[in-house]
PDB file of C-alpha atoms in Angstrom:
ATOM      1  CA  UNK A  13      12.774  17.419  -0.463  1.00  0.00           C
ATOM      2  CA  UNK A  14      10.106  16.975   2.246  1.00  0.00           C
ATOM      3  CA  UNK A  15       6.483  17.255   1.260  1.00  0.00           C
ATOM      4  CA  UNK A  16       4.508  20.114   2.728  1.00  0.00           C
ATOM      5  CA  UNK A  17       1.004  19.354   3.944  1.00  0.00           C
ATOM      6  CA  UNK A  18      -1.546  21.809   5.207  1.00  0.00           C
ATOM      7  CA  UNK A  19      -4.727  20.793   6.954  1.00  0.00           C
ATOM      8  CA  UNK A  20      -7.532  21.310   4.432  1.00  0.00           C
ATOM      9  CA  UNK A  21      -5.087  22.604   1.807  1.00  0.00           C
ATOM     10  CA  UNK A  22      -5.511  22.549  -1.952  1.00  0.00           C
ATOM     11  CA  UNK A  23      -3.016  20.406  -3.862  1.00  0.00           C
ATOM     12  CA  UNK A  24      -1.850  19.829  -7.395  1.00  0.00           C
ATOM     13  CA  UNK A  25      -1.288  16.067  -7.579  1.00  0.00           C
ATOM     14  CA  UNK A  26      -0.155  13.792 -10.346  1.00  0.00           C
ATOM     15  CA  UNK A  27       0.315  10.047 -10.426  1.00  0.00           C
ATOM     16  CA  UNK A  28       1.320   7.635 -13.167  1.00  0.00           C
ATOM     17  CA  UNK A  29       0.796   4.071 -14.251  1.00  0.00           C
ATOM     18  CA  UNK A  30       3.242   1.505 -12.931  1.00  0.00           C
ATOM     19  CA  UNK A  31       3.738   0.323 -16.516  1.00  0.00           C
ATOM     20  CA  UNK A  32       3.345   3.275 -18.877  1.00  0.00           C
ATOM     21  CA  UNK A  33       3.644   0.909 -21.862  1.00  0.00           C
ATOM     22  CA  UNK A  34       0.135  -0.336 -21.108  1.00  0.00           C
ATOM     23  CA  UNK A  35      -1.726   2.964 -21.459  1.00  0.00           C
ATOM     24  CA  UNK A  36      -5.269   3.240 -20.167  1.00  0.00           C
ATOM     25  CA  UNK A  37      -7.891   2.400 -22.752  1.00  0.00           C
ATOM     26  CA  UNK A  38     -10.895   4.621 -23.393  1.00  0.00           C
ATOM     27  CA  UNK A  39     -12.999   2.393 -21.143  1.00  0.00           C
ATOM     28  CA  UNK A  40     -10.379   2.442 -18.385  1.00  0.00           C
ATOM     29  CA  UNK A  41     -10.158   6.237 -18.522  1.00  0.00           C
ATOM     30  CA  UNK A  42     -13.959   6.344 -18.209  1.00  0.00           C
ATOM     31  CA  UNK A  43     -13.762   4.095 -15.152  1.00  0.00           C
ATOM     32  CA  UNK A  44     -11.056   6.249 -13.514  1.00  0.00           C
ATOM     33  CA  UNK A  45     -13.035   9.423 -14.330  1.00  0.00           C
ATOM     34  CA  UNK A  46     -16.129   8.011 -12.633  1.00  0.00           C
ATOM     35  CA  UNK A  47     -14.190   6.861  -9.558  1.00  0.00           C
ATOM     36  CA  UNK A  48     -12.558  10.274  -9.085  1.00  0.00           C
ATOM     37  CA  UNK A  49     -15.749  12.231  -9.696  1.00  0.00           C
ATOM     38  CA  UNK A  50     -17.787   9.946  -7.411  1.00  0.00           C
ATOM     39  CA  UNK A  51     -15.492  10.860  -4.496  1.00  0.00           C
ATOM     40  CA  UNK A  52     -16.153  14.586  -4.934  1.00  0.00           C
ATOM     41  CA  UNK A  53     -17.720  16.158  -1.814  1.00  0.00           C
ATOM     42  CA  UNK A  54     -17.597  12.762  -0.081  1.00  0.00           C
ATOM     43  CA  UNK A  55     -13.839  12.181   0.321  1.00  0.00           C
ATOM     44  CA  UNK A  56     -12.441  15.498  -0.995  1.00  0.00           C
ATOM     45  CA  UNK A  57     -13.376  18.571  -3.025  1.00  0.00           C
ATOM     46  CA  UNK A  58     -12.305  18.590  -6.642  1.00  0.00           C
ATOM     47  CA  UNK A  59     -11.354  21.750  -8.451  1.00  0.00           C
ATOM     48  CA  UNK A  60     -10.150  20.070 -11.667  1.00  0.00           C
ATOM     49  CA  UNK A  61      -8.742  16.789 -12.951  1.00  0.00           C
ATOM     50  CA  UNK A  62      -7.736  15.079 -16.163  1.00  0.00           C
ATOM     51  CA  UNK A  63      -7.203  11.411 -16.928  1.00  0.00           C
ATOM     52  CA  UNK A  64      -4.454  11.022 -19.521  1.00  0.00           C
ATOM     53  CA  UNK A  65      -3.478   7.690 -21.125  1.00  0.00           C
ATOM     54  CA  UNK A  66      -0.552   7.145 -18.724  1.00  0.00           C
ATOM     55  CA  UNK A  67      -1.141   9.535 -15.815  1.00  0.00           C
ATOM     56  CA  UNK A  68      -3.639  11.626 -13.875  1.00  0.00           C
ATOM     57  CA  UNK A  69      -3.543  15.257 -12.699  1.00  0.00           C
ATOM     58  CA  UNK A  70      -5.752  16.480  -9.839  1.00  0.00           C
ATOM     59  CA  UNK A  71      -6.401  19.866  -8.306  1.00  0.00           C
ATOM     60  CA  UNK A  72      -8.008  18.784  -5.064  1.00  0.00           C
ATOM     61  CA  UNK A  73      -8.844  20.310  -1.722  1.00  0.00           C
ATOM     62  CA  UNK A  74      -8.249  18.034   1.261  1.00  0.00           C
ATOM     63  CA  UNK A  75     -11.466  19.042   2.973  1.00  0.00           C
ATOM     64  CA  UNK A  76     -14.970  17.584   3.380  1.00  0.00           C
ATOM     65  CA  UNK A  77     -17.799  19.406   5.147  1.00  0.00           C
ATOM     66  CA  UNK A  78     -15.300  21.851   6.599  1.00  0.00           C
ATOM     67  CA  UNK A  79     -13.163  19.049   8.066  1.00  0.00           C
ATOM     68  CA  UNK A  80      -9.614  18.379   6.837  1.00  0.00           C
ATOM     69  CA  UNK A  81      -8.805  15.034   5.235  1.00  0.00           C
ATOM     70  CA  UNK A  82      -5.191  13.796   5.102  1.00  0.00           C
ATOM     71  CA  UNK A  83      -3.861  13.877   1.544  1.00  0.00           C
ATOM     72  CA  UNK A  84      -2.406  10.332   1.828  1.00  0.00           C
ATOM     73  CA  UNK A  85      -5.908   9.062   2.670  1.00  0.00           C
ATOM     74  CA  UNK A  86      -7.332  10.809  -0.405  1.00  0.00           C
ATOM     75  CA  UNK A  87      -4.668   9.328  -2.647  1.00  0.00           C
ATOM     76  CA  UNK A  88      -5.113   5.877  -1.136  1.00  0.00           C
ATOM     77  CA  UNK A  89      -8.833   6.060  -1.956  1.00  0.00           C
ATOM     78  CA  UNK A  90      -8.392   7.471  -5.480  1.00  0.00           C
ATOM     79  CA  UNK A  91      -5.590   5.162  -6.546  1.00  0.00           C
ATOM     80  CA  UNK A  92      -6.858   2.102  -4.699  1.00  0.00           C
ATOM     81  CA  UNK A  93     -10.431   2.204  -5.913  1.00  0.00           C
ATOM     82  CA  UNK A  94      -9.524   3.162  -9.493  1.00  0.00           C
ATOM     83  CA  UNK A  95      -7.003   0.304  -9.595  1.00  0.00           C
ATOM     84  CA  UNK A  96      -9.645  -2.085  -8.287  1.00  0.00           C
ATOM     85  CA  UNK A  97     -12.228  -1.225 -10.941  1.00  0.00           C
ATOM     86  CA  UNK A  98      -9.706  -1.027 -13.794  1.00  0.00           C
ATOM     87  CA  UNK A  99      -8.088  -4.323 -12.820  1.00  0.00           C
ATOM     88  CA  UNK A 100     -11.531  -5.913 -12.597  1.00  0.00           C
ATOM     89  CA  UNK A 101     -12.237  -4.781 -16.169  1.00  0.00           C
ATOM     90  CA  UNK A 102      -8.877  -6.244 -17.236  1.00  0.00           C
ATOM     91  CA  UNK A 103      -9.494  -9.474 -15.367  1.00  0.00           C
ATOM     92  CA  UNK A 104      -6.372  -9.123 -13.243  1.00  0.00           C
ATOM     93  CA  UNK A 105      -5.148  -8.050  -9.806  1.00  0.00           C
ATOM     94  CA  UNK A 106      -2.195  -6.123  -8.473  1.00  0.00           C
ATOM     95  CA  UNK A 107      -0.643  -2.693  -8.539  1.00  0.00           C
ATOM     96  CA  UNK A 108      -1.747  -0.360 -11.332  1.00  0.00           C
ATOM     97  CA  UNK A 109      -0.240   2.972 -10.249  1.00  0.00           C
ATOM     98  CA  UNK A 110       3.255   3.864  -9.115  1.00  0.00           C
ATOM     99  CA  UNK A 111       3.223   3.867  -5.306  1.00  0.00           C
ATOM    100  CA  UNK A 112       4.340   7.487  -4.983  1.00  0.00           C
ATOM    101  CA  UNK A 113       2.283  10.452  -6.137  1.00  0.00           C
ATOM    102  CA  UNK A 114       3.754  13.879  -6.733  1.00  0.00           C
ATOM    103  CA  UNK A 115       1.943  16.648  -4.927  1.00  0.00           C
ATOM    104  CA  UNK A 116       2.384  20.339  -4.412  1.00  0.00           C
ATOM    105  CA  UNK A 117       0.557  22.491  -1.901  1.00  0.00           C
ATOM    106  CA  UNK A 118      -1.011  25.478  -3.653  1.00  0.00           C
ATOM    107  CA  UNK A 119       0.046  28.638  -1.838  1.00  0.00           C
ATOM    108  CA  UNK A 120      -1.264  31.464  -4.045  1.00  0.00           C
ATOM    109  CA  UNK A 121      -4.012  32.400  -6.469  1.00  0.00           C
ATOM    110  CA  UNK A 122      -1.390  32.707  -9.213  1.00  0.00           C
ATOM    111  CA  UNK A 123      -0.165  29.152  -8.592  1.00  0.00           C
ATOM    112  CA  UNK A 124      -3.755  27.846  -8.415  1.00  0.00           C
ATOM    113  CA  UNK A 125      -4.592  29.444 -11.781  1.00  0.00           C
ATOM    114  CA  UNK A 126      -1.360  28.124 -13.297  1.00  0.00           C
ATOM    115  CA  UNK A 127      -2.019  24.515 -12.187  1.00  0.00           C
ATOM    116  CA  UNK A 128      -5.698  24.667 -13.198  1.00  0.00           C
ATOM    117  CA  UNK A 129      -4.710  25.934 -16.649  1.00  0.00           C
ATOM    118  CA  UNK A 130      -2.055  23.222 -16.918  1.00  0.00           C
ATOM    119  CA  UNK A 131      -4.658  20.531 -16.233  1.00  0.00           C
ATOM    120  CA  UNK A 132      -7.116  22.116 -18.641  1.00  0.00           C
ATOM    121  CA  UNK A 133      -4.597  22.350 -21.487  1.00  0.00           C
ATOM    122  CA  UNK A 134      -2.932  18.956 -20.954  1.00  0.00           C
ATOM    123  CA  UNK A 135      -4.994  17.015 -23.553  1.00  0.00           C
ATOM    124  CA  UNK A 136      -4.302  19.661 -26.223  1.00  0.00           C
ATOM    125  CA  UNK A 137      -0.573  19.754 -25.466  1.00  0.00           C
ATOM    126  CA  UNK A 138      -0.509  15.944 -25.736  1.00  0.00           C
ATOM    127  CA  UNK A 139      -2.245  16.296 -29.143  1.00  0.00           C
ATOM    128  CA  UNK A 140      -5.210  14.203 -28.064  1.00  0.00           C
ATOM    129  CA  UNK A 141      -7.643  16.989 -29.048  1.00  0.00           C
ATOM    130  CA  UNK A 142      -7.506  20.450 -30.608  1.00  0.00           C
ATOM    131  CA  UNK A 143      -9.849  21.955 -28.031  1.00  0.00           C
ATOM    132  CA  UNK A 144      -9.551  20.773 -24.393  1.00  0.00           C
ATOM    133  CA  UNK A 145     -13.334  20.970 -24.020  1.00  0.00           C
ATOM    134  CA  UNK A 146     -13.558  18.085 -26.522  1.00  0.00           C
ATOM    135  CA  UNK A 147     -11.604  15.787 -24.191  1.00  0.00           C
ATOM    136  CA  UNK A 148     -14.097  13.602 -22.298  1.00  0.00           C
ATOM    137  CA  UNK A 149     -11.768  12.823 -19.352  1.00  0.00           C
ATOM    138  CA  UNK A 150     -11.300  16.446 -18.277  1.00  0.00           C
ATOM    139  CA  UNK A 151     -13.358  17.870 -15.418  1.00  0.00           C
ATOM    140  CA  UNK A 152     -13.272  21.258 -13.724  1.00  0.00           C
ATOM    141  CA  UNK A 153     -15.488  23.322 -11.439  1.00  0.00           C
ATOM    142  CA  UNK A 154     -18.391  24.550 -13.520  1.00  0.00           C
ATOM    143  CA  UNK A 155     -18.321  21.723 -16.085  1.00  0.00           C
ATOM    144  CA  UNK A 156     -21.031  19.748 -14.321  1.00  0.00           C
ATOM    145  CA  UNK A 157     -23.311  22.150 -12.464  1.00  0.00           C
ATOM    146  CA  UNK A 158     -25.318  19.335 -10.851  1.00  0.00           C
ATOM    147  CA  UNK A 159     -22.108  17.744  -9.458  1.00  0.00           C
ATOM    148  CA  UNK A 160     -20.410  20.948  -8.412  1.00  0.00           C
ATOM    149  CA  UNK A 161     -20.567  21.348  -4.636  1.00  0.00           C
ATOM    150  CA  UNK A 162     -18.665  24.273  -3.227  1.00  0.00           C
ATOM    151  CA  UNK A 163     -15.557  23.475  -1.190  1.00  0.00           C
ATOM    152  CA  UNK A 164     -16.117  23.579   2.571  1.00  0.00           C
TER     153      UNK A 164
END
């Protein structure tokens, strides 16, 4: 099925480790969290994201300062830079993530709320925490007021 892209659209994206047997450590999840959050309002606008041991979910708007950003460029930056810093911490090089990401253009408020709630509840459903707010690798609009620019 062809992927639908919309200039400046909001997307639900997930991507997984190339080798899910080597789950991300606590330190590696911290590194990925920092990389993704550091790109907010510079390369894209985040609405929510969660770093799980073997995969990542993003709710991201492909827009910066009112200008659309191609989703493939966003994913290249997120996956490429996170792989670079995680591999550096591991003392290795090479692919970390599967080459293909799954993405879905958000087309309604209902769908947006559904995907945001899915991201929010993912750590609890995976039995990593009882309360999603306890999970340190979950971010959403409003969690960090000082790092919460409004989408363009």
